Amino acid sequence: MDKTTRSNESGVSEAIGFMLIFGMVIVGIGLVTLYGYPLLLKQQVGADEKIMEKNMIVLQNDVKSLAYKTVPFKETSLKIGGGALTIHNSSAANPSSNISIDNGVVASYLPPFTVNTRFTPGELRYESVSSQTDISLQNGAVVLRQHQASGSVMLAEPRWFFDTATNTMVINLVEFTSETIMAKEGIGTVQMSLTGEPYYNETLVPMNGNITLTYNPGTTQDYSVAWDNYIWNTWNIPQSYKTYRFGTPGTGNQVIYYLNNAGSTPMTLVIKIFRVNIKSI
């Protein structure tokens, strides 16, 4: 009996199998590096920015406690990721902005009045290296701007208000001072206290009397779009009081707001300035 045995002794080389598996690993690592890592990095940058937005609002509440609740000292520890937190005091060579409040043209038949306030607020500014974003605590408000865009947005409003029952306008201004130039990355502790007596001025603006509020942006830091949106749209002054606006926000030029006392009684204009000293970051 003839028995024939057939066998297939051909097979895949171990080297070829190793190269296939190694190639799949390399492709997987490449896909993760190409698509996954940038997305993870973007999420981390976004998380750092959101954390600093919340931190700035916390610091804004600290300033409110100092100015309006007569708390003598505030200290807050915070995480500063993806950038640096810097104090730019009101006496800096290139301030981020300044504000002027004056009386407008007074008609001869109106009682004379004088308003003449010049104010440079200074700021606590977070500068993000990765997202090219600035978040600033200035003049009692928290504002955000992108380096590559001319616009800005207000994240938390200042304490300016208008009482229609008594026809009273109150403008609270906050000035930042410091003894030295300070900047911080990583974990920092912001210590601040109120310094000096707050400035207080009360003026009676006659019916149909005008005041002008001028916002001058800094040469490199222009937050005028955010402040314009607040002054012209969000601030609770009756629309009949907002008579005219001169200038275009976001162009680096000053914007002037003409406000008229359209009420039936003289308007009480109250201006307060609080000086907050940043002791450390």
Tab-separated table of C-alpha atoms in Angstrom:
chain	number	residue	atom	x	y	z
A	1	MET	CA	0.000	0.000	0.000
A	2	ASP	CA	1.449	3.343	-1.151
A	3	LYS	CA	1.199	6.016	1.504
A	4	THR	CA	1.970	9.602	0.509
A	5	THR	CA	2.448	12.223	3.195
A	6	ARG	CA	2.057	15.834	2.194
A	7	SER	CA	3.060	18.659	4.479
A	8	ASN	CA	3.352	22.446	4.123
A	9	GLU	CA	6.538	23.455	5.772
A	10	SER	CA	6.462	27.080	4.559
A	11	GLY	CA	5.709	29.767	7.226
A	12	VAL	CA	6.024	33.471	8.100
A	13	SER	CA	9.396	34.544	9.358
A	14	GLU	CA	9.563	35.798	12.962
A	15	ALA	CA	11.426	38.877	11.730
A	16	ILE	CA	8.576	39.823	9.390
A	17	GLY	CA	6.049	39.368	12.188
A	18	PHE	CA	8.104	41.530	14.491
A	19	MET	CA	8.376	44.258	11.856
A	20	LEU	CA	4.611	44.227	11.307
A	21	ILE	CA	3.880	44.551	15.028
A	22	PHE	CA	6.593	47.186	15.458
A	23	GLY	CA	5.200	49.146	12.501
A	24	MET	CA	1.704	49.088	14.012
A	25	VAL	CA	3.074	50.402	17.309
A	26	ILE	CA	4.927	53.216	15.551
A	27	VAL	CA	1.819	54.164	13.557
A	28	GLY	CA	-0.220	54.205	16.779
A	29	ILE	CA	2.317	56.426	18.536
A	30	GLY	CA	2.401	58.717	15.505
A	31	LEU	CA	-1.384	59.077	15.453
A	32	VAL	CA	-1.456	59.862	19.167
A	33	THR	CA	1.347	62.415	18.752
A	34	LEU	CA	-0.204	63.993	15.672
A	35	TYR	CA	-3.821	64.198	16.816
A	36	GLY	CA	-4.115	63.283	20.482
A	37	TYR	CA	-1.310	65.328	22.073
A	38	PRO	CA	-2.258	68.685	20.480
A	39	LEU	CA	-5.842	68.149	21.579
A	40	LEU	CA	-4.719	67.303	25.102
A	41	LEU	CA	-2.450	70.346	25.154
A	42	LYS	CA	-5.293	72.566	23.914
A	43	GLN	CA	-7.559	71.250	26.656
A	44	GLN	CA	-4.852	71.947	29.250
A	45	VAL	CA	-4.408	75.521	27.987
A	46	GLY	CA	-8.171	76.026	28.106
A	47	ALA	CA	-8.283	74.620	31.644
A	48	ASP	CA	-5.501	76.985	32.791
A	49	GLU	CA	-7.388	79.948	31.322
A	50	LYS	CA	-10.659	78.958	32.998
A	51	ILE	CA	-8.883	78.514	36.329
A	52	MET	CA	-7.368	81.997	36.062
A	53	GLU	CA	-10.747	83.509	35.159
A	54	LYS	CA	-12.124	82.097	38.409
A	55	ASN	CA	-9.014	83.214	40.314
A	56	MET	CA	-9.426	86.775	39.056
A	57	ILE	CA	-13.065	86.833	40.155
A	58	VAL	CA	-11.944	85.602	43.589
A	59	LEU	CA	-9.411	88.459	43.735
A	60	GLN	CA	-12.140	90.877	42.630
A	61	ASN	CA	-14.210	89.750	45.618
A	62	ASP	CA	-11.178	90.324	47.850
A	63	VAL	CA	-10.962	93.892	46.561
A	64	LYS	CA	-14.676	94.375	47.250
A	65	SER	CA	-14.158	93.169	50.824
A	66	LEU	CA	-11.356	95.689	51.321
A	67	ALA	CA	-13.202	98.603	49.730
A	68	TYR	CA	-16.806	98.113	50.814
A	69	LYS	CA	-16.659	95.904	53.923
A	70	THR	CA	-13.673	97.611	55.641
A	71	VAL	CA	-11.747	94.336	55.868
A	72	PRO	CA	-8.138	95.402	56.652
A	73	PHE	CA	-6.250	92.619	54.866
A	74	LYS	CA	-6.909	89.831	52.362
A	75	GLU	CA	-4.726	86.878	51.370
A	76	THR	CA	-5.544	84.342	48.649
A	77	SER	CA	-3.466	81.410	47.411
A	78	LEU	CA	-3.953	80.397	43.800
A	79	LYS	CA	-2.498	78.283	41.006
A	80	ILE	CA	-1.013	80.196	38.070
A	81	GLY	CA	-0.608	77.806	35.151
A	82	GLY	CA	0.378	78.432	31.542
A	83	GLY	CA	1.525	81.997	32.139
A	84	ALA	CA	2.398	84.611	34.746
A	85	LEU	CA	0.526	86.957	37.075
A	86	THR	CA	1.987	90.474	37.209
A	87	ILE	CA	1.163	93.647	39.089
A	88	HIS	CA	1.194	96.820	36.976
A	89	ASN	CA	0.733	99.621	39.484
A	90	SER	CA	-0.915	102.964	38.821
A	91	SER	CA	2.434	104.759	38.545
A	92	ALA	CA	3.775	102.499	35.768
A	93	ALA	CA	5.413	104.204	32.789
A	94	ASN	CA	2.905	102.671	30.342
A	95	PRO	CA	-0.413	102.263	32.188
A	96	SER	CA	-3.064	100.004	30.705
A	97	SER	CA	-5.635	102.812	30.792
A	98	ASN	CA	-6.775	105.967	32.500
A	99	ILE	CA	-10.168	107.544	33.090
A	100	SER	CA	-11.226	111.188	33.262
A	101	ILE	CA	-14.551	112.511	34.548
A	102	ASP	CA	-15.350	116.178	33.909
A	103	ASN	CA	-18.317	118.493	33.672
A	104	GLY	CA	-19.417	119.219	30.122
A	105	VAL	CA	-20.328	122.562	28.629
A	106	VAL	CA	-22.443	124.455	31.136
A	107	ALA	CA	-25.180	126.676	29.693
A	108	SER	CA	-25.367	130.193	31.129
A	109	TYR	CA	-28.831	129.586	32.546
A	110	LEU	CA	-27.701	126.513	34.521
A	111	PRO	CA	-26.169	126.561	37.999
A	112	PRO	CA	-22.383	126.149	37.694
A	113	PHE	CA	-20.776	122.921	38.864
A	114	THR	CA	-17.292	121.426	38.643
A	115	VAL	CA	-16.162	117.827	38.195
A	116	ASN	CA	-12.491	117.179	37.555
A	117	THR	CA	-11.229	113.646	38.261
A	118	ARG	CA	-8.140	112.070	36.662
A	119	PHE	CA	-7.614	108.420	37.475
A	120	THR	CA	-5.074	105.731	36.540
A	121	PRO	CA	-6.184	102.352	37.930
A	122	GLY	CA	-3.240	100.012	37.365
A	123	GLU	CA	-4.035	96.303	37.095
A	124	LEU	CA	-3.337	92.727	38.121
A	125	ARG	CA	-2.723	90.990	34.803
A	126	TYR	CA	-2.450	87.294	33.920
A	127	GLU	CA	-0.620	86.746	30.628
A	128	SER	CA	-1.078	83.304	29.071
A	129	VAL	CA	1.950	82.175	27.061
A	130	SER	CA	0.190	79.354	25.206
A	131	SER	CA	-3.180	80.914	24.349
A	132	GLN	CA	-1.867	84.494	23.952
A	133	THR	CA	-4.604	85.788	26.251
A	134	ASP	CA	-4.622	88.485	28.925
A	135	ILE	CA	-7.008	88.442	31.882
A	136	SER	CA	-6.935	91.674	33.847
A	137	LEU	CA	-8.359	92.814	37.173
A	138	GLN	CA	-8.607	96.573	36.739
A	139	ASN	CA	-10.758	99.312	38.180
A	140	GLY	CA	-12.905	96.769	40.021
A	141	ALA	CA	-13.700	94.722	36.881
A	142	VAL	CA	-12.315	91.537	35.300
A	143	VAL	CA	-11.685	91.823	31.556
A	144	LEU	CA	-10.216	89.474	28.927
A	145	ARG	CA	-8.546	90.168	25.600
A	146	GLN	CA	-6.799	88.127	22.902
A	147	HIS	CA	-3.407	89.359	21.661
A	148	GLN	CA	-4.331	88.746	18.040
A	149	ALA	CA	-7.697	90.533	18.202
A	150	SER	CA	-8.740	94.120	18.825
A	151	GLY	CA	-11.758	93.192	20.935
A	152	SER	CA	-12.129	92.433	24.632
A	153	VAL	CA	-14.865	91.190	26.936
A	154	MET	CA	-15.816	91.944	30.537
A	155	LEU	CA	-16.080	88.803	32.674
A	156	ALA	CA	-17.145	90.527	35.919
A	157	GLU	CA	-18.505	94.045	36.252
A	158	PRO	CA	-17.376	96.874	38.548
A	159	ARG	CA	-19.573	98.440	41.215
A	160	TRP	CA	-20.953	101.373	39.271
A	161	PHE	CA	-24.643	101.975	39.651
A	162	PHE	CA	-27.441	104.453	39.161
A	163	ASP	CA	-30.336	104.904	41.585
A	164	THR	CA	-33.374	106.188	39.710
A	165	ALA	CA	-35.351	106.816	42.913
A	166	THR	CA	-32.881	109.434	44.163
A	167	ASN	CA	-31.340	110.343	40.772
A	168	THR	CA	-27.893	109.371	42.053
A	169	MET	CA	-24.951	108.123	39.988
A	170	VAL	CA	-22.148	106.337	41.857
A	171	ILE	CA	-18.789	105.561	40.231
A	172	ASN	CA	-16.427	103.459	42.362
A	173	LEU	CA	-12.815	103.445	41.163
A	174	VAL	CA	-10.087	101.059	42.388
A	175	GLU	CA	-6.388	101.906	42.120
A	176	PHE	CA	-3.607	99.309	42.472
A	177	THR	CA	-0.258	100.228	43.996
A	178	SER	CA	2.830	98.196	44.927
A	179	GLU	CA	6.255	98.909	46.330
A	180	THR	CA	8.115	96.754	43.802
A	181	ILE	CA	7.568	95.089	40.434
A	182	MET	CA	6.202	91.595	41.041
A	183	ALA	CA	5.418	88.594	38.827
A	184	LYS	CA	4.600	84.993	39.697
A	185	GLU	CA	4.243	81.589	38.036
A	186	GLY	CA	3.092	78.328	39.598
A	187	ILE	CA	1.629	78.616	43.092
A	188	GLY	CA	1.314	82.146	44.439
A	189	THR	CA	-0.271	84.016	47.329
A	190	VAL	CA	-1.748	87.432	46.641
A	191	GLN	CA	-1.691	89.673	49.706
A	192	MET	CA	-3.460	93.022	49.553
A	193	SER	CA	-4.656	95.754	51.877
A	194	LEU	CA	-6.399	99.105	51.664
A	195	THR	CA	-4.017	102.050	51.917
A	196	GLY	CA	-4.804	105.651	52.801
A	197	GLU	CA	-8.210	107.257	53.113
A	198	PRO	CA	-10.584	106.635	50.193
A	199	TYR	CA	-11.197	109.647	47.967
A	200	TYR	CA	-14.795	110.871	48.048
A	201	ASN	CA	-16.418	113.584	45.941
A	202	GLU	CA	-20.115	114.470	45.721
A	203	THR	CA	-21.388	116.917	43.099
A	204	LEU	CA	-24.866	118.156	42.225
A	205	VAL	CA	-25.394	118.130	38.467
A	206	PRO	CA	-28.297	120.433	37.498
A	207	MET	CA	-31.122	119.312	35.241
A	208	ASN	CA	-29.874	119.084	31.640
A	209	GLY	CA	-26.305	119.394	32.925
A	210	ASN	CA	-23.681	117.268	31.176
A	211	ILE	CA	-20.711	115.287	32.396
A	212	THR	CA	-18.086	113.596	30.222
A	213	LEU	CA	-16.415	110.280	30.963
A	214	THR	CA	-13.250	109.658	28.934
A	215	TYR	CA	-11.558	106.258	28.622
A	216	ASN	CA	-7.962	106.342	27.366
A	217	PRO	CA	-6.579	102.884	26.509
A	218	GLY	CA	-2.941	102.004	27.031
A	219	THR	CA	-0.472	101.865	24.170
A	220	THR	CA	-0.255	98.052	24.273
A	221	GLN	CA	-3.298	97.057	26.346
A	222	ASP	CA	-6.606	98.168	24.848
A	223	TYR	CA	-9.658	97.042	26.812
A	224	SER	CA	-11.914	99.760	25.403
A	225	VAL	CA	-14.379	97.354	23.731
A	226	ALA	CA	-15.150	95.685	27.071
A	227	TRP	CA	-15.533	99.011	28.882
A	228	ASP	CA	-17.589	100.486	26.051
A	229	ASN	CA	-20.027	97.586	26.168
A	230	TYR	CA	-20.366	98.058	29.928
A	231	ILE	CA	-20.703	101.864	29.962
A	232	TRP	CA	-22.965	102.161	26.929
A	233	ASN	CA	-25.046	98.969	27.217
A	234	THR	CA	-24.813	97.222	30.595
A	235	TRP	CA	-24.473	100.034	33.143
A	236	ASN	CA	-27.960	100.726	34.472
A	237	ILE	CA	-28.086	104.406	33.508
A	238	PRO	CA	-31.380	105.247	31.768
A	239	GLN	CA	-30.955	105.437	28.018
A	240	SER	CA	-32.163	109.052	28.030
A	241	TYR	CA	-29.026	110.000	30.003
A	242	LYS	CA	-26.653	108.581	27.372
A	243	THR	CA	-26.603	111.413	24.877
A	244	TYR	CA	-23.492	110.907	22.756
A	245	ARG	CA	-20.350	108.806	22.312
A	246	PHE	CA	-17.270	110.040	20.478
A	247	GLY	CA	-14.570	107.633	19.292
A	248	THR	CA	-14.368	104.006	18.146
A	249	PRO	CA	-13.564	101.307	20.728
A	250	GLY	CA	-10.805	98.840	19.881
A	251	THR	CA	-8.734	101.248	17.780
A	252	GLY	CA	-6.314	102.310	20.516
A	253	ASN	CA	-7.844	105.794	20.722
A	254	GLN	CA	-9.763	107.456	23.509
A	255	VAL	CA	-13.537	107.130	23.741
A	256	ILE	CA	-15.592	109.962	25.243
A	257	TYR	CA	-19.075	109.480	26.702
A	258	TYR	CA	-21.399	112.445	27.133
A	259	LEU	CA	-23.952	111.848	29.896
A	260	ASN	CA	-26.843	114.247	30.448
A	261	ASN	CA	-28.977	114.647	33.558
A	262	ALA	CA	-32.335	114.041	31.927
A	263	GLY	CA	-34.109	113.653	35.261
A	264	SER	CA	-36.595	116.048	36.824
A	265	THR	CA	-34.285	116.876	39.750
A	266	PRO	CA	-30.561	117.664	40.140
A	267	MET	CA	-28.468	114.518	39.884
A	268	THR	CA	-26.075	113.576	42.660
A	269	LEU	CA	-22.771	112.367	41.197
A	270	VAL	CA	-20.669	110.412	43.691
A	271	ILE	CA	-17.081	109.457	42.831
A	272	LYS	CA	-15.083	107.217	45.171
A	273	ILE	CA	-11.476	106.075	44.720
A	274	PHE	CA	-10.063	103.187	46.775
A	275	ARG	CA	-6.302	102.540	46.807
A	276	VAL	CA	-5.349	98.884	47.185
A	277	ASN	CA	-1.727	97.996	47.908
A	278	ILE	CA	-0.472	94.643	46.582
A	279	LYS	CA	2.048	93.443	49.151
A	280	SER	CA	3.078	90.192	47.467
A	281	ILE	CA	2.123	87.727	44.757
